[in-house]
Coordinates of C-alpha atoms and ligand atoms in Angstrom, one line a residue:
M1 CA 9.2 -12.5 -27.6
S2 CA 6.1 -13.2 -25.5
L3 CA 4.6 -11.5 -22.5
A4 CA 3.0 -13.6 -19.8
L5 CA 0.2 -12.6 -17.4
I6 CA 0.3 -14.7 -14.2
M7 CA -2.5 -13.5 -12.0
P8 CA -4.5 -16.4 -10.4
D9 CA -8.0 -15.3 -9.5
R10 CA -7.9 -12.3 -11.8
N11 CA -9.3 -12.0 -15.3
G12 CA -6.6 -10.7 -17.6
A13 CA -8.8 -10.3 -20.7
G14 CA -9.3 -6.5 -20.2
L15 CA -5.6 -6.0 -19.7
V16 CA -4.8 -8.0 -22.9
K17 CA -7.2 -5.9 -24.8
R18 CA -5.6 -2.6 -23.6
L19 CA -2.1 -4.0 -24.3
Q20 CA -3.1 -5.0 -27.9
T21 CA -4.6 -1.5 -28.4
L22 CA -1.1 -0.2 -27.8
D23 CA 0.6 -2.8 -30.0
S24 CA -1.6 -5.1 -32.1
Q25 CA 1.5 -7.4 -32.7
L26 CA 2.1 -8.0 -29.0
D27 CA 2.2 -11.7 -28.1
V28 CA 0.5 -12.1 -24.7
Q29 CA 0.0 -15.5 -23.0
I30 CA -2.2 -15.9 -19.9
W31 CA -1.1 -18.4 -17.3
P32 CA -1.8 -21.3 -16.9
A33 CA -3.0 -21.8 -20.5
M34 CA 0.4 -20.9 -22.0
T35 CA 1.3 -22.8 -25.2
R36 CA 4.8 -21.3 -25.8
P37 CA 6.4 -20.8 -22.3
Q38 CA 9.9 -20.9 -23.9
D39 CA 9.1 -17.5 -25.7
V40 CA 8.3 -15.6 -22.5
R41 CA 10.9 -13.0 -21.6
M42 CA 8.7 -10.8 -19.4
A43 CA 5.9 -11.7 -16.9
V44 CA 3.4 -9.5 -15.2
C45 CA 2.4 -11.0 -11.9
W46 CA 0.1 -10.8 -8.9
Q47 CA 0.6 -13.5 -6.3
P48 CA 1.9 -16.1 -8.8
P49 CA 2.5 -19.7 -7.7
A50 CA 6.3 -20.0 -7.2
A51 CA 6.5 -22.8 -9.8
A52 CA 5.0 -20.6 -12.5
L53 CA 8.1 -18.5 -12.8
T54 CA 10.7 -21.2 -12.5
S55 CA 9.2 -22.9 -15.5
L56 CA 9.8 -19.9 -17.8
L57 CA 13.4 -20.6 -18.9
S58 CA 13.8 -17.4 -21.1
L59 CA 12.4 -15.1 -18.4
E60 CA 14.4 -11.8 -17.9
L61 CA 11.9 -9.4 -16.3
V62 CA 9.0 -9.7 -13.8
Q63 CA 6.7 -6.7 -13.2
S64 CA 4.4 -6.7 -10.2
L65 CA 0.9 -5.7 -11.0
G66 CA 1.0 -3.5 -7.9
A67 CA 3.5 -1.3 -6.0
G68 CA 4.0 -3.9 -3.4
V69 CA 6.4 -6.8 -4.2
D70 CA 6.1 -8.9 -1.0
G71 CA 5.2 -12.5 -2.1
L72 CA 7.1 -12.0 -5.3
V73 CA 10.6 -11.1 -4.0
E74 CA 11.1 -14.7 -2.7
S75 CA 10.1 -16.4 -6.0
I76 CA 12.2 -14.4 -8.5
P77 CA 14.6 -16.9 -10.2
A78 CA 18.3 -16.0 -10.1
G79 CA 19.3 -13.4 -12.8
V80 CA 15.8 -12.1 -13.3
T81 CA 15.0 -8.4 -12.7
L82 CA 11.9 -7.5 -10.6
C83 CA 10.1 -4.2 -11.0
R84 CA 6.8 -2.8 -9.8
T85 CA 4.0 -0.6 -11.1
V86 CA 3.7 2.9 -9.8
S87 CA 1.4 5.4 -11.6
P88 CA -0.2 8.8 -11.2
S89 CA -3.6 7.2 -10.4
L90 CA -2.0 5.0 -7.7
K91 CA -0.5 8.1 -6.0
S92 CA -3.6 10.2 -6.3
D93 CA -5.9 7.4 -5.0
M94 CA -3.6 7.0 -2.0
R95 CA -3.6 10.8 -1.3
D96 CA -7.4 10.8 -1.5
Y97 CA -7.8 7.7 0.7
V98 CA -5.5 9.0 3.5
L99 CA -7.1 12.5 3.4
L100 CA -10.6 11.0 3.5
A101 CA -9.6 8.8 6.5
I102 CA -8.3 11.8 8.4
L103 CA -11.2 14.1 7.6
A104 CA -13.8 11.5 8.3
E105 CA -12.2 11.0 11.8
Q106 CA -11.7 14.7 12.4
R107 CA -15.4 15.4 11.6
Q108 CA -16.8 12.2 13.3
W109 CA -18.5 11.2 10.0
A110 CA -19.3 7.6 11.2
A111 CA -21.0 8.9 14.3
M112 CA -23.2 11.3 12.2
A113 CA -24.1 8.4 9.8
T114 CA -25.2 6.3 12.8
A115 CA -27.2 9.2 14.3
Q116 CA -28.9 9.8 10.9
R117 CA -30.1 6.1 10.8
A118 CA -31.6 6.7 14.2
R119 CA -33.2 10.0 13.0
Q120 CA -31.2 11.8 15.6
W121 CA -29.9 15.4 15.2
Q122 CA -26.5 15.1 16.8
P123 CA -23.9 17.7 15.8
Q124 CA -20.3 16.4 16.5
R125 CA -17.4 18.4 17.7
Y126 CA -14.6 18.6 15.1
R127 CA -11.1 17.7 16.0
R128 CA -9.1 20.6 14.6
G129 CA -5.7 20.7 13.1
G130 CA -3.5 17.7 13.4
T131 CA 0.0 16.3 13.3
V132 CA 0.3 13.5 10.9
G133 CA 3.2 11.0 10.8
I134 CA 3.9 9.0 7.6
M135 CA 5.9 5.8 7.9
G136 CA 7.5 5.2 4.5
L137 CA 8.6 8.2 2.4
G138 CA 8.7 6.4 -1.0
E139 CA 6.6 7.0 -4.1
L140 CA 3.3 6.9 -2.2
G141 CA 4.5 8.3 1.2
Q142 CA 6.0 11.4 -0.4
A143 CA 2.8 12.0 -2.5
V144 CA 0.8 11.9 0.7
T145 CA 3.2 14.1 2.7
Q146 CA 3.1 16.8 0.1
T147 CA -0.7 16.9 -0.1
L148 CA -1.2 17.0 3.6
A149 CA 1.5 19.7 4.1
G150 CA -0.1 21.7 1.4
L151 CA -3.4 21.6 3.3
G152 CA -1.8 22.9 6.5
F153 CA -1.2 19.7 8.4
T154 CA 2.0 19.4 10.4
V155 CA 3.7 16.5 8.7
K156 CA 6.4 14.2 10.1
G157 CA 8.0 11.4 8.0
W158 CA 10.0 8.3 8.8
S159 CA 12.1 6.2 6.4
R160 CA 15.0 3.8 6.4
Q161 CA 17.5 6.3 5.1
H162 CA 17.4 10.0 6.1
K163 CA 15.5 12.3 3.7
T164 CA 15.2 16.1 3.3
L165 CA 11.7 17.0 2.1
A166 CA 10.0 20.4 1.9
A167 CA 7.6 21.0 4.8
V168 CA 8.2 17.6 6.4
E169 CA 10.1 16.9 9.6
C170 CA 12.1 13.8 8.6
F171 CA 13.3 11.0 10.8
A172 CA 15.1 7.7 9.9
G173 CA 15.9 4.4 11.3
S174 CA 14.9 2.6 14.5
E175 CA 16.8 5.0 16.8
Q176 CA 14.7 7.9 15.6
L177 CA 11.4 6.0 15.7
P178 CA 10.4 7.2 19.3
T179 CA 10.9 10.9 18.4
F180 CA 8.9 10.4 15.2
L181 CA 6.0 8.7 17.1
A182 CA 5.8 11.4 19.7
G183 CA 3.0 13.9 19.5
L184 CA 1.1 12.3 16.5
D185 CA -2.6 12.8 16.0
Y186 CA -2.6 10.5 12.9
L187 CA -0.1 7.8 12.0
V188 CA -0.1 6.5 8.4
C189 CA 1.7 3.3 7.5
L190 CA 3.0 3.3 3.9
L191 CA 5.8 0.8 4.4
P192 CA 6.6 -2.2 2.2
L193 CA 6.4 -5.6 3.9
T194 CA 10.0 -6.8 4.5
A195 CA 11.8 -8.8 7.2
D196 CA 12.3 -5.4 9.1
T197 CA 8.7 -4.2 8.9
H198 CA 7.0 -7.5 9.6
G199 CA 5.3 -7.2 13.0
L200 CA 6.7 -3.6 13.4
M201 CA 3.4 -2.2 14.8
N202 CA 3.3 -4.3 18.1
H203 CA 2.9 -3.6 21.8
T204 CA 6.3 -2.0 22.2
F205 CA 5.6 0.3 19.2
F206 CA 2.2 1.4 20.4
Q207 CA 3.7 2.2 23.9
Q208 CA 5.9 4.8 22.2
L209 CA 2.9 6.9 21.1
T210 CA 2.7 9.8 23.5
Q211 CA -1.0 10.7 23.0
P212 CA -4.1 9.0 21.6
T213 CA -3.4 8.5 17.9
Y214 CA -5.5 7.4 15.0
L215 CA -3.9 4.7 12.8
I216 CA -4.3 4.5 9.1
Q217 CA -2.8 1.2 7.9
V218 CA -2.4 1.1 4.1
G219 CA 0.9 -0.8 3.9
R220 CA 0.6 -4.6 4.4
G221 CA -1.4 -6.5 7.0
Q222 CA 1.6 -8.5 8.4
Q223 CA 3.2 -5.2 9.7
L224 CA 0.5 -4.9 12.3
V225 CA 0.0 -7.3 15.3
E226 CA -3.8 -7.4 15.5
S227 CA -4.0 -8.5 19.1
D228 CA -1.6 -5.6 20.1
L229 CA -3.8 -3.2 18.1
L230 CA -6.8 -4.2 20.1
Y231 CA -4.9 -3.8 23.3
A232 CA -3.6 -0.3 22.3
L233 CA -7.2 0.7 21.5
E234 CA -8.3 -0.6 24.9
Q235 CA -5.5 1.2 26.7
G236 CA -6.1 4.5 24.8
Q237 CA -2.7 4.6 23.0
L238 CA -4.8 4.5 19.8
R239 CA -8.1 6.3 19.6
G240 CA -9.2 4.5 16.5
A241 CA -7.9 2.9 13.3
C242 CA -8.7 2.8 9.6
L243 CA -7.4 -0.5 8.1
D244 CA -7.2 -1.3 4.4
V245 CA -4.8 -4.3 4.6
F246 CA -4.8 -7.5 6.7
A247 CA -2.6 -10.4 7.5
S248 CA -5.3 -12.6 6.0
E249 CA -7.2 -11.3 3.0
P250 CA -10.2 -11.3 2.6
L251 CA -10.5 -10.6 6.3
P252 CA -12.1 -13.8 7.7
T253 CA -15.8 -13.3 8.6
D254 CA -15.1 -14.4 12.2
S255 CA -12.4 -11.7 12.8
T256 CA -13.1 -9.6 15.8
L257 CA -11.9 -6.5 13.8
W258 CA -15.2 -6.3 11.9
Q259 CA -17.3 -5.2 14.9
Q260 CA -14.6 -3.4 16.9
P261 CA -15.8 0.1 17.9
G262 CA -13.4 2.8 16.5
I263 CA -12.2 0.6 13.6
T264 CA -13.1 1.3 10.0
I265 CA -12.4 -1.5 7.5
T266 CA -11.9 -1.2 3.7
P267 CA -11.1 -4.3 1.6
H268 CA -7.6 -3.5 0.3
C269 CA -8.7 -0.9 -2.2
A270 CA -7.0 2.3 -1.0
S271 CA -5.3 2.8 -4.3
I272 CA -5.3 1.0 -7.7
T273 CA -3.6 1.8 -10.9
S274 CA -6.1 2.6 -13.6
G275 CA -6.4 0.0 -16.4
K276 CA -5.0 2.5 -19.0
E277 CA -2.0 3.5 -16.9
L278 CA -1.3 -0.2 -16.1
A279 CA -1.2 -1.2 -19.7
A280 CA 1.0 1.8 -20.5
A281 CA 3.5 1.0 -17.7
I282 CA 3.7 -2.6 -18.8
Y283 CA 4.2 -1.7 -22.4
K284 CA 6.9 0.8 -21.5
N285 CA 8.9 -1.8 -19.7
Y286 CA 8.3 -4.4 -22.4
Q287 CA 9.9 -1.9 -24.9
A288 CA 12.7 -1.1 -22.5
L289 CA 13.5 -4.9 -22.3
L290 CA 13.5 -5.1 -26.1
A291 CA 15.9 -2.1 -26.3
G292 CA 18.2 -3.6 -23.6
Q293 CA 17.3 -0.8 -21.1
A294 CA 16.5 -0.9 -17.4
P295 CA 12.8 -1.0 -16.4
A296 CA 11.0 1.7 -14.5
Y297 CA 10.7 1.2 -10.7
P298 CA 13.2 -1.7 -10.3
V299 CA 13.2 -3.5 -6.9
D300 CA 16.4 -4.0 -4.8
L301 CA 16.0 -7.7 -4.1
T302 CA 18.6 -7.5 -1.3
Q303 CA 16.4 -4.9 0.6
G304 CA 13.1 -6.6 -0.5
Y305 CA 11.4 -3.4 -1.9
Ligands
NDP401 P1 8.6 2.7 -2.0 O1 9.4 1.5 -2.2 O2 8.6 3.8 -3.0 O3 8.9 3.4 -0.6 C1 9.1 2.6 0.6 C2 9.4 3.5 1.7 O4 9.5 2.7 2.9 C3 10.8 4.2 1.6 O5 10.8 5.5 2.0 C4 11.7 3.3 2.5 O6 12.8 4.0 3.0 C5 10.7 3.0 3.6 N1 11.1 1.8 4.3 C6 11.4 0.6 3.9 N2 11.8 -0.2 4.9 C7 11.9 0.5 6.0 C8 12.3 0.3 7.3 N3 12.7 -0.9 7.7 N4 12.2 1.4 8.2 C9 11.8 2.6 7.8 N5 11.4 2.9 6.5 C10 11.5 1.9 5.6 O7 7.1 2.1 -1.8 P2 5.7 2.8 -2.2 O8 5.6 4.1 -1.6 O9 5.5 2.8 -3.7 O10 4.7 1.8 -1.6 C11 4.7 1.5 -0.2 C12 3.8 0.3 0.1 O11 2.4 0.7 0.0 C13 3.9 -0.9 -0.9 O12 5.0 -1.7 -0.6 C14 2.6 -1.6 -0.6 O13 2.8 -2.5 0.5 C15 1.6 -0.5 -0.1 N6 0.6 -0.3 -1.0 C16 -0.7 -0.4 -0.6 C17 -1.8 -0.2 -1.4 C18 -3.2 -0.3 -1.0 O14 -4.1 -0.2 -1.7 N7 -3.4 -0.5 0.3 C19 -1.6 0.2 -2.8 C20 -0.2 0.4 -3.2 C21 0.8 0.1 -2.3 P3 14.0 4.6 2.1 O15 13.3 5.8 1.4 O16 15.0 5.0 3.1 O17 14.4 3.5 1.2
OXD402 C1 -0.2 -2.6 -4.4 C2 -1.5 -2.9 -3.7 O1 0.8 -3.0 -3.9 O2 -2.5 -2.8 -4.4 O3 -0.2 -1.9 -5.5 O4 -1.5 -3.1 -2.5

């Protein structure tokens, strides 16, 4: 049995080395230079060309290199299982990123950095407390809710199916979205990209915010209508935004978002599984496949996440 790495634009050499440290006999082939495609039963992918998977006739399992599986769901051949990579470092990175974005905005960190460069002594007023709404109460959303609740934030959560979580006021479905969005100081998007979440954050959505809210977008770019975001900033429904993901990545150099006051941009790096944990997660699923067991973090292809 062979394991394929299909990750255009990424160098897989470090990952191969880590995998072979776990198992020196492991047969790994890196796309597109695969000499024995007929031996591949498992493929680890990030944005693979659709044809790369259909040409693997013995394929049984595809593992996404990330937690998101948009861009993969559509290209999974019939009968093949899709799973994703979720790890302790992915969760702790995301908790840190969301907390950093909230604290930086609360303490007006960007304004103080600007004042420093102008040699100006300008203490900023802190925004105290805060109610944070998290859209998506999955692996990452729940990790974030628990951290924020533990630090004394008031936390609201929204998911597709109703949940009961300690210290979180939970809402579910489109009918409860307006109640969830009411009274938020911070809104965090940790939703997967699906047909239902595509374009979710649009003009109608922002109109349901009942006070100026700060958006932290760490889901997927296509969930946010950029022109409606700019309008919501102009109208004061949003008081700012921290964006890590974009409809087009890298964000084009001519995008108006780069220079927009109140917007912080990071280049899709909110959270990343460490190399060691990635290799361990892949190898665990490889062994599960050999033993005829289900992989960790399987995706429901009918729901798209
Ligand atoms: P999970 O699949 O564990 O959780 C997804 C959550 O979203 C679930 O709570 C689910 O509800 C909810 N959800 C899905 N569809 C809807 C909907 N239509 N309405 C309301 N809630 C919905 O995902 P993860 O927490 O592991 O990851 C979430 C996303 O974060 C990833 O898909 C990826 O896009 C993004 N991500 C971004 C990273 C970055 O660096 N910026 C890094 C890693 C991930 P329910 O519980 O009812 O099923
Ligand atoms: C992921 C990501 O899905 O990096 O893991 O966005």
